[in-house]
Amino acid sequence: MAQSSVRGEGARPRVPQAGELGWDDSMYDEGGESVRTADGGRTRPDGDGPRPADGAVPPGPKGHGPHDGDDGGHGTPGRPRRRRRILRWSALVLSVLILGTAGAGYLYYRHLNNNLKRDDLNIGDAKDRAAKTKPNAAGQTPLNILLIGSDARNSTENQKLGGAKDTFDTPARADVQMLLHLSADRTNMSVVSMPRDTLLQIPKCTDTKTGTTYAESTSLTMTNDSLGRGGPGCTVATWEKLTDIHIDHFIMVDFAGVVSMADAIGGVPVCVDANVYSHTSTGHGSGLKLEKGTTSVKGKQALQWLRTRYGFEDGSDIGRTKAQHQYMNSMVRQLRENATLSNPGKLRGLAETATSALTVDQGLGSVTDLYDLSKELKKVPTKRITMTTMPWVYSSDGNRVLPKPTDADKVWRLLREDIALDGKDKKKTAERTSSDPAAADGKIAVQVQNGTRTTTLAPVPGRASAVSELLVGAGFTQAKADASTSTAEDATVIRYPSADLEGDALRVAKALGISTHAVEKSADVSGVTLVVGADWRDGTTYKAPADDDSTPKSAKLDKGSDTGACMHVDPNYTWS
C-alpha cells in the first residue's frame, strides 16, 4: 500500500538489518529521523541492507567474525561488546496494539513468526464491504486498523482471569473494539471506540475454517456478538457495514495477552480521583482496588482496569471506554519515554510476549509486517493522538446504546475523508465520486421521508410529499413520499444500503444541490432514501450549509498528550 512498508500475504519478508536495530531512542526525534552519533556518523532505523542467507548470523564489525552470543563475554578480545550488540539486535520490541519502538533479530525471526496467530481479515459478504481507500494527491494512503479485545475463555488461564465458569469455551465476544485511523501523511491518529453493548445489524459471515455460515441478524444485536460468528473477520465486516470505512488490518488480544503484555511492559500509570473498589454485593465488578491518585498497573490489575464498569463514571460501558483510552494513551507515553531497554532479557521477554499475545490478519502475519507497521505508527507525535467514543444514544429500554444519528455518521465521514478529529488540520475535501454509474434519472427509485421535526418544532406537514413532487418534476419519476415515517434530522441526508446504489444516491444529491458529503451508506434503509432535514423546512431550493469538518460535540476527545487525565470514581464504589 502507498507510503507503507506493511506487507500483504505472500510477500517475501525483509529481515531488519543489524545497522537498523542497534539504536537508542534518545538518538532520534519523535518523527524517527536520524541524528549524528557520538563518533560522528549517522544512524537510521530504516536502512535497507542485503538480507543474510538463511541460517546466517549478520556479519560483525570490520575485524570481527560472527559470534554466537553464548560464551558469556569470554574469548577473543572485543567479544563482550560484540555480544551486547548482537543481543540488542536479536530482540523484537513491539508496542502492544499501538506503538513504541520496534526491532527484530534474525535469530528469532522464524520463532517469533510461529508465535503469531493469524485469521482472515473480512469474512462478510462482498456487498457489505467498503471500497478500498484511495490515495491522496501525493499518493499517500491512510491506514485503518481494528483493535479487538476478546473475552475468550478458551484456556484455563483465560477462564481464571475472566471468571464466569459456566462460560468456559463458549463463543468469544469482542468486548473491546477500537478503530485506529492513521492519517495518509502520518501526522495524526484518530481512535474511535464502540461500546460493546451497541446494538447493530451484524452482516452475514462465513467461517472459512469450518464452512459455517451465520445469517445476517434479523434484529438489532449487540456488536460484541460479532466475534462469535466466525472470528475477528466478522467483527471487521460489522464495522465496514456500519461505517463504510475500509479496514486494512486487525489486531486482537485476549485476557491472558493483556496480562502478559502489561507485565512485559513493566506497568502502565493510571489515575483515579478517589479510592475505588469495583465490587458489588452480588459479586459483580472487575475487582479493581486502587488508592486515589496515580498507580502503575500491570498483570491482572491492568486487566481489571480495562474491564471496570462498576466504579467509573456512571457505571456504563461509556465510562469503561474512557478508562481504556486513558490506559492506551498512558501506555503509548510509557513506551516512548522508556523505549531504551538495555537489558537483553527484557527485550527478549517482550518480544516473546508480544508475538504470543496477538492474533492478526494475514497482512500482519509476520514480524517484519508488524515491525513495518510500528514504524508507520511511531511517526505520529503523541500530541496528535486523539481518542473518542462513538457518539451514541440510549436504546428505547435504556439498557443498550445505538449510534447517534448524524453525529456518529459525521465521525465516520471524517475518518473516511482523512480529516483529523483533533481539528488541527482542516482541509477542503473534494466532492465524492463513485465507480458505480448512476441509472437514468427516471429509473432511480427514491423514498422521501420527513425529518423536519426538532426538539422545539413539530414536523412540517406534507414536507416529504412536496419534495418528492419536486424530484418527479426534475425527472426522477419514481420518487415517492414515505408517509409512514417521521424522523428528526438536523441536516438533510441521502442514505443508500449497498455499493450498487451509491451512484444513484450521488446523482440525486447533485440534482438537488445537496453536498455529496451528505450521502451515506446505511443498513437502516432498503433503497435510496432522502430524509428532508430541519435545514430544509420550506422552499423548493435546498441551501447547503457551509462545510463543517469539526468533530461533533458529543464525541468527547481524549488527548494522547494529556498526562493529567484521571478517572472519576462513582461515590458508591469508594473505600477508606
Coordinates of C-alpha atoms in Angstrom, one line a residue:
M1 CA 0.0 0.0 0.0
A2 CA 1.2 3.5 -0.7
Q3 CA 3.6 5.1 1.8
S4 CA 3.6 2.0 4.0
S5 CA 6.0 -0.9 4.1
V6 CA 3.4 -3.2 5.7
R7 CA 3.3 -6.2 3.6
G8 CA 0.4 -8.3 2.3
E9 CA 0.1 -12.1 2.5
G10 CA 2.6 -13.9 0.4
A11 CA 5.2 -11.2 0.2
R12 CA 8.8 -12.1 1.0
P13 CA 9.7 -10.7 4.4
R14 CA 12.6 -8.4 4.8
V15 CA 14.6 -9.1 8.0
P16 CA 15.7 -5.8 9.6
Q17 CA 19.5 -5.5 9.4
A18 CA 21.9 -5.0 12.3
G19 CA 22.6 -1.5 11.2
E20 CA 18.9 -0.6 11.6
L21 CA 18.3 -2.1 15.0
G22 CA 21.2 -1.3 17.3
W23 CA 19.9 2.2 18.2
D24 CA 18.9 4.2 21.2
D25 CA 15.6 6.0 21.1
S26 CA 17.4 9.0 22.5
M27 CA 19.2 9.3 19.2
Y28 CA 16.0 10.1 17.3
D29 CA 13.5 12.9 17.3
E30 CA 9.8 12.0 17.6
G31 CA 9.4 11.6 13.9
G32 CA 12.2 8.9 13.7
E33 CA 14.8 11.0 11.8
S34 CA 18.4 10.1 12.3
V35 CA 20.8 12.2 14.2
R36 CA 24.6 12.3 14.4
T37 CA 26.1 9.7 16.8
A38 CA 28.9 10.2 19.2
D39 CA 31.5 9.0 16.7
G40 CA 30.3 11.5 14.1
G41 CA 28.4 9.0 11.9
R42 CA 24.7 8.9 11.1
T43 CA 22.4 6.1 12.0
R44 CA 18.9 5.4 10.7
P45 CA 16.4 2.8 11.7
D46 CA 15.2 2.3 8.1
G47 CA 18.3 1.5 6.2
D48 CA 17.9 -1.4 3.8
G49 CA 20.9 -3.6 3.5
P50 CA 21.2 -7.1 1.9
R51 CA 19.4 -9.9 3.6
P52 CA 21.6 -12.6 5.2
A53 CA 21.3 -16.1 3.9
D54 CA 19.0 -18.5 5.8
G55 CA 20.7 -19.6 9.0
A56 CA 23.4 -16.9 8.7
V57 CA 24.4 -14.5 11.5
P58 CA 24.7 -10.9 10.4
P59 CA 28.4 -10.1 9.9
G60 CA 30.2 -8.3 12.7
P61 CA 32.1 -5.1 12.6
K62 CA 35.2 -4.9 10.5
G63 CA 37.9 -7.1 12.0
H64 CA 35.4 -9.4 13.9
G65 CA 33.7 -12.5 12.8
P66 CA 30.3 -13.9 13.7
H67 CA 29.5 -14.5 17.3
D68 CA 27.0 -16.9 18.7
G69 CA 26.4 -14.8 21.9
D70 CA 26.6 -17.8 24.2
D71 CA 30.1 -17.5 25.7
G72 CA 29.1 -15.0 28.3
G73 CA 31.6 -12.5 27.1
H74 CA 34.7 -14.7 27.3
G75 CA 37.0 -15.5 24.5
T76 CA 38.7 -13.2 21.9
P77 CA 39.3 -9.5 22.8
G78 CA 36.3 -7.3 22.0
R79 CA 33.8 -10.0 22.2
P80 CA 31.9 -8.8 25.3
R81 CA 30.9 -5.6 23.4
R82 CA 30.1 -7.6 20.3
R83 CA 27.8 -9.9 22.4
R84 CA 25.9 -7.0 23.8
R85 CA 25.3 -5.6 20.3
I86 CA 24.1 -8.9 18.9
L87 CA 21.7 -9.4 21.9
R88 CA 20.3 -5.9 21.3
W89 CA 19.8 -6.7 17.6
S90 CA 18.2 -10.1 18.3
A91 CA 15.1 -8.9 20.0
L92 CA 11.7 -7.5 19.0
V93 CA 10.2 -4.7 20.9
L94 CA 6.6 -4.5 19.8
S95 CA 4.4 -1.8 21.3
V96 CA 1.2 -3.8 22.1
L97 CA -1.8 -2.8 20.0
I98 CA -0.5 0.7 19.2
L99 CA 3.2 1.8 19.2
G100 CA 6.5 2.4 20.7
T101 CA 9.7 1.2 19.1
A102 CA 10.3 -2.0 17.2
G103 CA 13.3 -4.2 16.3
A104 CA 13.7 -7.8 15.2
G105 CA 16.7 -10.1 15.3
Y106 CA 17.3 -12.6 12.6
L107 CA 18.0 -15.4 15.1
Y108 CA 14.5 -15.0 16.5
Y109 CA 12.7 -14.3 13.2
R110 CA 11.1 -17.6 12.5
H111 CA 10.5 -18.5 16.1
L112 CA 8.6 -15.2 16.7
N113 CA 6.7 -15.6 13.5
N114 CA 5.5 -19.0 14.7
N115 CA 4.2 -17.4 17.9
L116 CA 1.8 -15.2 16.0
K117 CA -1.8 -16.4 15.5
R118 CA -3.5 -15.5 12.2
D119 CA -7.0 -15.2 11.0
D120 CA -9.0 -13.9 8.0
L121 CA -9.4 -10.2 7.7
N122 CA -13.0 -10.0 6.5
I123 CA -15.5 -12.9 6.2
G124 CA -18.6 -10.9 5.4
D125 CA -20.4 -10.7 2.0
A126 CA -18.8 -8.6 -0.7
K127 CA -21.9 -6.4 -0.8
D128 CA -21.3 -5.3 2.8
R129 CA -17.6 -4.4 2.3
A130 CA -16.3 -0.9 2.0
A131 CA -14.3 0.2 -1.0
K132 CA -10.5 0.4 -0.5
T133 CA -9.3 3.9 0.5
K134 CA -7.9 5.9 -2.4
P135 CA -4.5 7.6 -2.2
N136 CA -4.4 11.4 -1.8
A137 CA -2.9 13.7 -4.3
A138 CA 0.6 12.9 -3.0
G139 CA 0.0 9.1 -3.4
Q140 CA -0.3 8.6 0.3
T141 CA -2.9 6.2 1.8
P142 CA -4.3 6.2 5.3
L143 CA -4.4 3.0 7.4
N144 CA -7.4 1.8 9.3
I145 CA -6.7 -0.9 11.9
L146 CA -9.4 -2.5 14.1
L147 CA -8.2 -3.3 17.7
I148 CA -10.2 -6.1 19.3
G149 CA -10.1 -7.2 22.9
S150 CA -11.6 -10.7 23.2
D151 CA -13.3 -12.2 26.3
A152 CA -12.5 -15.7 25.2
R153 CA -12.5 -18.3 28.0
N154 CA -10.9 -21.0 25.8
S155 CA -8.0 -21.8 28.2
T156 CA -7.5 -22.4 31.9
E157 CA -5.7 -19.1 32.2
N158 CA -8.4 -17.1 30.4
Q159 CA -11.1 -18.8 32.4
K160 CA -9.4 -18.0 35.6
L161 CA -8.9 -14.3 34.6
G162 CA -12.4 -13.9 33.1
G163 CA -14.4 -15.8 35.7
A164 CA -18.0 -17.0 34.9
K165 CA -17.2 -20.7 35.0
D166 CA -20.3 -21.6 33.1
T167 CA -19.0 -19.8 30.0
F168 CA -15.9 -21.9 29.5
D169 CA -15.1 -22.4 25.8
T170 CA -18.2 -20.7 24.7
P171 CA -18.0 -18.4 21.6
A172 CA -15.8 -15.4 22.4
R173 CA -17.1 -11.8 22.3
A174 CA -15.4 -8.6 21.2
D175 CA -15.7 -6.7 24.4
V176 CA -13.2 -4.0 23.3
Q177 CA -13.4 -2.5 19.8
M178 CA -11.4 0.5 18.7
L179 CA -10.9 1.7 15.1
L180 CA -7.5 3.2 14.7
H181 CA -7.2 5.6 11.8
L182 CA -3.6 6.6 10.8
S183 CA -3.6 9.6 8.5
A184 CA -2.2 9.3 5.0
D185 CA 0.6 11.8 5.8
R186 CA 1.3 10.1 9.2
T187 CA 0.9 13.4 11.1
N188 CA -2.1 12.3 13.2
M189 CA -4.0 9.4 14.5
S190 CA -7.7 9.2 15.5
V191 CA -9.1 6.3 17.5
V192 CA -12.8 5.7 17.9
S193 CA -14.2 3.1 20.4
M194 CA -17.5 1.4 20.1
P195 CA -19.2 0.4 23.4
R196 CA -19.6 -3.4 23.5
D197 CA -23.4 -3.1 24.1
T198 CA -24.0 -1.1 20.9
L199 CA -27.0 -2.5 19.0
L200 CA -26.4 -3.1 15.3
Q201 CA -27.3 -5.4 12.4
I202 CA -24.5 -7.9 12.1
P203 CA -23.9 -8.9 8.5
K204 CA -23.8 -12.4 7.0
C205 CA -20.4 -14.0 7.8
T206 CA -18.9 -17.3 6.7
D207 CA -16.3 -19.1 8.9
T208 CA -13.7 -20.1 6.3
K209 CA -12.2 -22.7 8.7
T210 CA -15.4 -24.7 9.4
G211 CA -17.6 -23.6 6.4
T212 CA -20.3 -22.4 8.8
T213 CA -22.4 -19.6 7.5
Y214 CA -24.0 -17.2 10.0
A215 CA -27.0 -15.4 8.6
E216 CA -27.4 -11.6 8.8
S217 CA -29.0 -10.7 12.1
T218 CA -32.7 -10.1 11.6
S219 CA -32.9 -7.8 14.7
L220 CA -30.5 -5.4 16.4
T221 CA -27.8 -7.4 18.1
M222 CA -25.0 -6.4 20.5
T223 CA -21.9 -5.7 18.5
N224 CA -19.7 -7.8 20.7
D225 CA -21.5 -10.9 19.4
S226 CA -19.9 -10.5 16.0
L227 CA -16.7 -12.2 17.2
G228 CA -18.5 -15.5 17.9
R229 CA -19.9 -15.6 14.3
G230 CA -16.7 -16.9 12.6
G231 CA -14.0 -14.9 14.3
P232 CA -12.5 -11.4 14.1
G233 CA -13.2 -11.3 10.3
C234 CA -16.9 -10.9 11.2
T235 CA -16.2 -8.0 13.6
V236 CA -14.3 -6.3 10.8
A237 CA -17.3 -7.0 8.5
T238 CA -19.6 -5.4 11.0
W239 CA -17.6 -2.3 11.3
E240 CA -17.3 -1.9 7.5
K241 CA -21.0 -2.3 7.1
L242 CA -21.7 0.3 9.7
T243 CA -19.1 2.9 8.8
D244 CA -18.4 2.3 5.1
I245 CA -14.7 2.6 6.0
H246 CA -12.3 0.0 4.5
I247 CA -10.3 -1.7 7.3
D248 CA -6.8 -2.7 6.3
H249 CA -5.8 -4.8 9.4
F250 CA -7.0 -6.1 12.7
I251 CA -5.0 -6.9 15.9
M252 CA -6.7 -9.0 18.6
V253 CA -5.7 -9.8 22.2
D254 CA -7.3 -11.9 24.9
F255 CA -7.4 -11.7 28.7
A256 CA -4.1 -13.6 29.1
G257 CA -2.5 -11.5 26.4
V258 CA -3.4 -8.3 28.2
V259 CA -1.9 -9.6 31.5
S260 CA 1.3 -10.8 29.9
M261 CA 1.8 -7.7 27.9
A262 CA 1.2 -5.4 30.9
D263 CA 3.8 -7.4 32.8
A264 CA 6.3 -7.3 30.0
I265 CA 6.0 -3.5 29.6
G266 CA 6.6 -3.1 33.3
G267 CA 3.3 -1.4 34.2
V268 CA 1.1 1.5 32.9
P269 CA 0.4 4.5 35.0
V270 CA -3.4 5.2 35.5
C271 CA -5.2 7.7 37.8
V272 CA -8.4 7.8 39.8
D273 CA -9.8 10.8 41.6
A274 CA -10.8 8.7 44.7
N275 CA -10.2 5.3 46.2
V276 CA -12.1 2.8 44.1
Y277 CA -13.2 -0.8 44.6
S278 CA -15.1 -2.3 41.7
H279 CA -17.2 -4.8 43.6
T280 CA -20.9 -5.2 44.3
S281 CA -22.8 -7.1 47.0
T282 CA -23.9 -9.6 44.3
G283 CA -20.4 -10.4 43.2
H284 CA -20.3 -8.2 40.1
G285 CA -17.4 -5.9 39.2
S286 CA -13.8 -6.4 38.0
G287 CA -12.3 -6.5 41.5
L288 CA -10.1 -3.5 40.8
K289 CA -9.0 -1.8 44.0
L290 CA -6.9 1.3 43.9
E291 CA -6.0 4.2 46.1
K292 CA -6.7 7.8 45.0
G293 CA -4.0 9.2 42.6
T294 CA -1.7 7.5 40.1
T295 CA -0.8 3.8 40.2
S296 CA 1.2 1.8 37.8
V297 CA -0.9 -1.2 37.0
K298 CA 0.3 -4.4 35.4
G299 CA -0.7 -8.1 35.2
K300 CA -4.2 -8.9 36.5
Q301 CA -4.6 -5.4 37.8
A302 CA -4.2 -4.0 34.3
L303 CA -6.9 -6.3 33.0
Q304 CA -9.2 -5.3 35.9
W305 CA -8.7 -1.6 34.9
L306 CA -9.6 -2.3 31.3
R307 CA -12.7 -4.3 32.3
T308 CA -14.0 -2.0 35.0
R309 CA -17.5 -0.7 34.6
Y310 CA -18.9 -0.7 38.2
G311 CA -17.0 2.2 39.8
F312 CA -16.1 4.5 36.9
E313 CA -18.2 7.5 35.8
D314 CA -21.9 6.4 35.6
G315 CA -21.3 2.6 35.7
S316 CA -21.9 2.2 31.9
D317 CA -19.7 0.9 29.1
I318 CA -19.1 4.6 28.2
G319 CA -17.1 5.0 31.4
R320 CA -15.2 1.8 30.6
T321 CA -14.2 3.0 27.1
K322 CA -12.9 6.3 28.7
A323 CA -10.8 4.3 31.1
Q324 CA -9.5 2.2 28.2
H325 CA -8.5 5.4 26.4
Q326 CA -6.6 6.6 29.5
Y327 CA -4.7 3.3 29.6
M328 CA -3.9 3.2 25.9
N329 CA -2.6 6.9 25.9
S330 CA -0.6 6.3 29.0
M331 CA 0.9 3.1 27.6
V332 CA 2.0 4.9 24.4
R333 CA 3.7 7.6 26.5
Q334 CA 5.3 5.0 28.7
L335 CA 6.7 3.0 25.8
R336 CA 8.1 6.1 24.2
E337 CA 9.6 7.5 27.3
N338 CA 11.2 4.2 28.3
A339 CA 11.9 2.8 24.8
T340 CA 15.6 2.3 25.6
L341 CA 15.8 -1.1 27.2
S342 CA 19.4 -2.0 28.0
N343 CA 18.5 -5.4 29.4
P344 CA 18.6 -8.0 26.6
G345 CA 16.5 -10.4 28.7
K346 CA 13.7 -7.8 29.0
L347 CA 13.9 -7.2 25.3
R348 CA 13.6 -10.9 24.5
G349 CA 10.8 -11.3 27.0
L350 CA 8.8 -8.5 25.5
A351 CA 9.4 -10.0 22.0
E352 CA 8.1 -13.4 23.1
T353 CA 5.2 -12.0 25.0
A354 CA 4.0 -9.6 22.3
T355 CA 4.1 -12.1 19.5
S356 CA 2.4 -14.8 21.6
A357 CA -0.3 -12.5 22.8
L358 CA -1.6 -11.3 19.4
T359 CA -3.9 -12.6 16.7
V360 CA -3.6 -10.7 13.5
D361 CA -4.8 -10.8 9.9
Q362 CA -2.7 -12.4 7.2
G363 CA -1.4 -9.0 6.1
L364 CA 0.2 -8.5 9.5
G365 CA 1.2 -12.2 9.8
S366 CA 5.0 -11.8 10.2
V367 CA 7.4 -10.0 12.5
T368 CA 8.5 -7.8 9.7
D369 CA 5.0 -6.8 8.9
L370 CA 4.5 -5.7 12.5
Y371 CA 7.8 -4.0 12.5
D372 CA 7.0 -2.0 9.4
L373 CA 3.6 -1.1 10.9
S374 CA 5.2 0.1 14.1
K375 CA 7.5 2.4 12.2
E376 CA 4.5 4.0 10.5
L377 CA 2.7 4.4 13.8
K378 CA 5.7 5.9 15.5
K379 CA 5.8 8.8 13.1
V380 CA 2.7 10.3 14.8
P381 CA 3.6 12.8 17.7
T382 CA 1.9 11.9 20.9
K383 CA 0.2 15.3 20.9
R384 CA -1.6 14.4 17.7
I385 CA -3.1 11.1 19.0
T386 CA -6.9 11.6 19.7
M387 CA -9.3 9.1 21.1
T388 CA -13.1 9.2 21.5
T389 CA -16.1 7.0 21.9
M390 CA -18.6 6.8 19.0
P391 CA -21.5 9.3 19.6
W392 CA -24.4 7.3 21.0
V393 CA -27.9 7.4 22.4
Y394 CA -29.6 5.0 24.7
S395 CA -31.9 2.4 23.2
S396 CA -35.6 2.5 24.0
D397 CA -35.3 0.3 27.0
G398 CA -32.3 2.3 28.3
N399 CA -30.2 -0.8 28.7
R400 CA -28.2 -0.6 25.4
V401 CA -26.9 2.1 23.1
L402 CA -27.3 3.0 19.5
P403 CA -25.1 5.1 17.2
K404 CA -26.3 8.7 17.5
P405 CA -27.9 9.7 14.2
T406 CA -26.0 12.4 12.3
D407 CA -23.2 12.7 14.9
A408 CA -21.9 9.1 14.5
D409 CA -22.2 9.4 10.7
K410 CA -20.2 12.6 10.8
V411 CA -17.4 10.9 12.7
W412 CA -17.3 8.1 10.2
R413 CA -17.2 10.7 7.3
L414 CA -14.3 12.5 8.9
L415 CA -12.3 9.2 9.1
R416 CA -13.3 8.3 5.5
E417 CA -12.1 11.6 4.3
D418 CA -8.9 11.5 6.4
I419 CA -9.8 14.6 8.5
A420 CA -8.2 14.6 11.9
L421 CA -10.6 14.6 14.9
D422 CA -8.5 17.0 16.8
G423 CA -9.4 19.8 14.4
K424 CA -5.8 20.9 13.8
D425 CA -5.5 20.4 10.1
K426 CA -8.9 21.2 8.5
K427 CA -8.8 20.5 4.8
K428 CA -11.2 21.2 2.0
T429 CA -12.3 17.8 0.7
A430 CA -13.3 17.1 -2.9
E431 CA -16.8 16.1 -3.8
R432 CA -17.4 12.4 -3.6
T433 CA -17.4 10.3 -6.7
S434 CA -18.4 6.6 -7.3
S435 CA -17.2 3.8 -9.5
D436 CA -20.8 2.8 -9.7
P437 CA -22.5 4.6 -12.6
A438 CA -25.9 6.1 -11.8
A439 CA -29.0 4.8 -13.6
A440 CA -31.1 7.1 -15.7
D441 CA -33.0 9.6 -13.5
G442 CA -36.3 8.1 -14.4
K443 CA -35.2 4.7 -13.2
I444 CA -33.9 5.7 -9.8
A445 CA -36.4 4.9 -7.1
V446 CA -36.2 7.4 -4.3
Q447 CA -38.1 7.3 -1.0
V448 CA -38.6 10.7 0.6
Q449 CA -39.0 11.0 4.4
N450 CA -40.0 13.9 6.6
G451 CA -37.2 14.6 9.1
T452 CA -38.0 18.2 9.8
R453 CA -39.0 17.7 13.4
T454 CA -36.8 19.3 16.0
T455 CA -36.7 19.4 19.8
T456 CA -38.7 22.6 19.7
L457 CA -40.6 22.4 16.4
A458 CA -43.2 20.0 15.1
P459 CA -42.6 18.4 11.7
V460 CA -43.7 20.4 8.7
P461 CA -46.9 18.7 7.4
G462 CA -46.6 17.3 3.9
R463 CA -42.9 18.1 3.5
A464 CA -42.0 14.7 2.2
S465 CA -44.7 14.9 -0.5
A466 CA -43.6 18.4 -1.5
V467 CA -40.0 17.3 -2.0
S468 CA -41.0 14.1 -3.8
E469 CA -43.1 16.1 -6.2
L470 CA -40.1 18.4 -6.7
L471 CA -38.0 15.3 -7.7
V472 CA -40.7 14.0 -10.1
G473 CA -40.7 17.4 -11.8
A474 CA -36.9 17.1 -12.2
G475 CA -37.2 13.8 -14.0
F476 CA -37.0 11.3 -11.0
T477 CA -40.4 9.9 -11.8
Q478 CA -40.1 7.0 -9.3
A479 CA -39.7 9.3 -6.3
K480 CA -42.4 8.7 -3.7
A481 CA -43.1 10.1 -0.2
D482 CA -42.9 7.7 2.7
A483 CA -45.8 9.0 4.8
S484 CA -45.3 6.2 7.4
T485 CA -42.0 7.6 8.7
S486 CA -41.4 10.9 10.5
T487 CA -37.9 11.3 11.9
A488 CA -35.7 14.1 13.2
E489 CA -32.6 15.1 11.2
D490 CA -30.8 18.4 11.8
A491 CA -29.4 18.3 8.2
T492 CA -30.9 16.8 5.0
V493 CA -29.2 13.5 4.2
I494 CA -29.4 10.9 1.5
R495 CA -28.9 7.2 2.5
Y496 CA -28.3 4.1 0.4
P497 CA -28.0 0.5 1.6
S498 CA -25.3 -1.0 -0.7
A499 CA -22.5 -0.1 -3.1
D500 CA -24.5 -0.8 -6.2
L501 CA -26.8 2.2 -5.3
E502 CA -24.1 4.7 -4.3
G503 CA -24.0 6.2 -7.8
D504 CA -27.8 6.7 -7.8
A505 CA -27.7 8.4 -4.4
L506 CA -24.9 10.7 -5.5
R507 CA -27.0 11.6 -8.6
V508 CA -30.0 12.6 -6.5
A509 CA -27.7 14.8 -4.4
K510 CA -26.3 16.5 -7.4
A511 CA -29.8 17.2 -8.8
L512 CA -31.0 18.8 -5.6
G513 CA -27.7 20.7 -4.8
I514 CA -27.0 18.6 -1.7
S515 CA -23.4 18.1 -0.8
T516 CA -22.1 14.6 -1.7
H517 CA -20.8 14.5 1.9
A518 CA -24.4 14.3 3.0
V519 CA -24.7 11.0 1.1
E520 CA -24.0 8.0 3.4
K521 CA -24.3 4.2 3.3
S522 CA -26.7 2.9 5.9
A523 CA -28.1 -0.5 6.9
D524 CA -31.3 1.2 8.0
V525 CA -32.7 1.8 4.5
S526 CA -33.7 -0.6 1.8
G527 CA -33.1 1.8 -1.2
V528 CA -32.1 5.3 -2.0
T529 CA -33.7 7.4 0.8
L530 CA -33.8 11.2 1.0
V531 CA -34.5 12.5 4.5
V532 CA -35.6 16.1 4.4
G533 CA -34.0 17.7 7.5
A534 CA -34.7 20.6 9.7
D535 CA -32.4 22.7 7.5
W536 CA -35.0 22.5 4.6
R537 CA -38.3 23.1 6.2
D538 CA -39.7 25.2 3.3
G539 CA -39.0 26.2 -0.3
T540 CA -38.1 24.4 -3.4
T541 CA -34.4 25.1 -3.4
Y542 CA -32.0 23.4 -1.0
K543 CA -29.5 25.8 0.5
A544 CA -26.5 23.8 1.5
P545 CA -24.9 24.8 4.8
A546 CA -21.3 25.8 4.9
D547 CA -18.9 22.9 5.0
D548 CA -18.2 21.9 8.6
D549 CA -15.5 19.4 9.3
S550 CA -15.5 19.9 13.1
T551 CA -15.9 16.9 15.3
P552 CA -19.4 16.7 16.9
K553 CA -19.5 17.9 20.5
S554 CA -21.0 14.5 21.5
A555 CA -17.7 12.9 20.5
K556 CA -15.7 13.9 23.6
L557 CA -12.0 13.8 22.9
D558 CA -9.2 12.2 25.0
K559 CA -5.8 13.5 24.1
G560 CA -2.7 11.3 23.9
S561 CA -0.6 14.0 25.5
D562 CA -2.9 14.6 28.5
T563 CA -0.8 13.5 31.4
G564 CA -3.4 14.8 33.9
A565 CA -6.2 12.5 32.8
C566 CA -7.9 10.9 35.9
M567 CA -11.0 8.7 36.0
H568 CA -13.9 9.9 38.0
V569 CA -15.0 7.4 40.7
D570 CA -18.6 6.7 41.4
P571 CA -19.1 7.6 45.1
N572 CA -20.9 4.2 45.6
Y573 CA -17.6 2.4 44.9
T574 CA -15.2 4.2 47.2
W575 CA -13.5 2.8 50.3
S576 CA -11.4 4.3 53.1

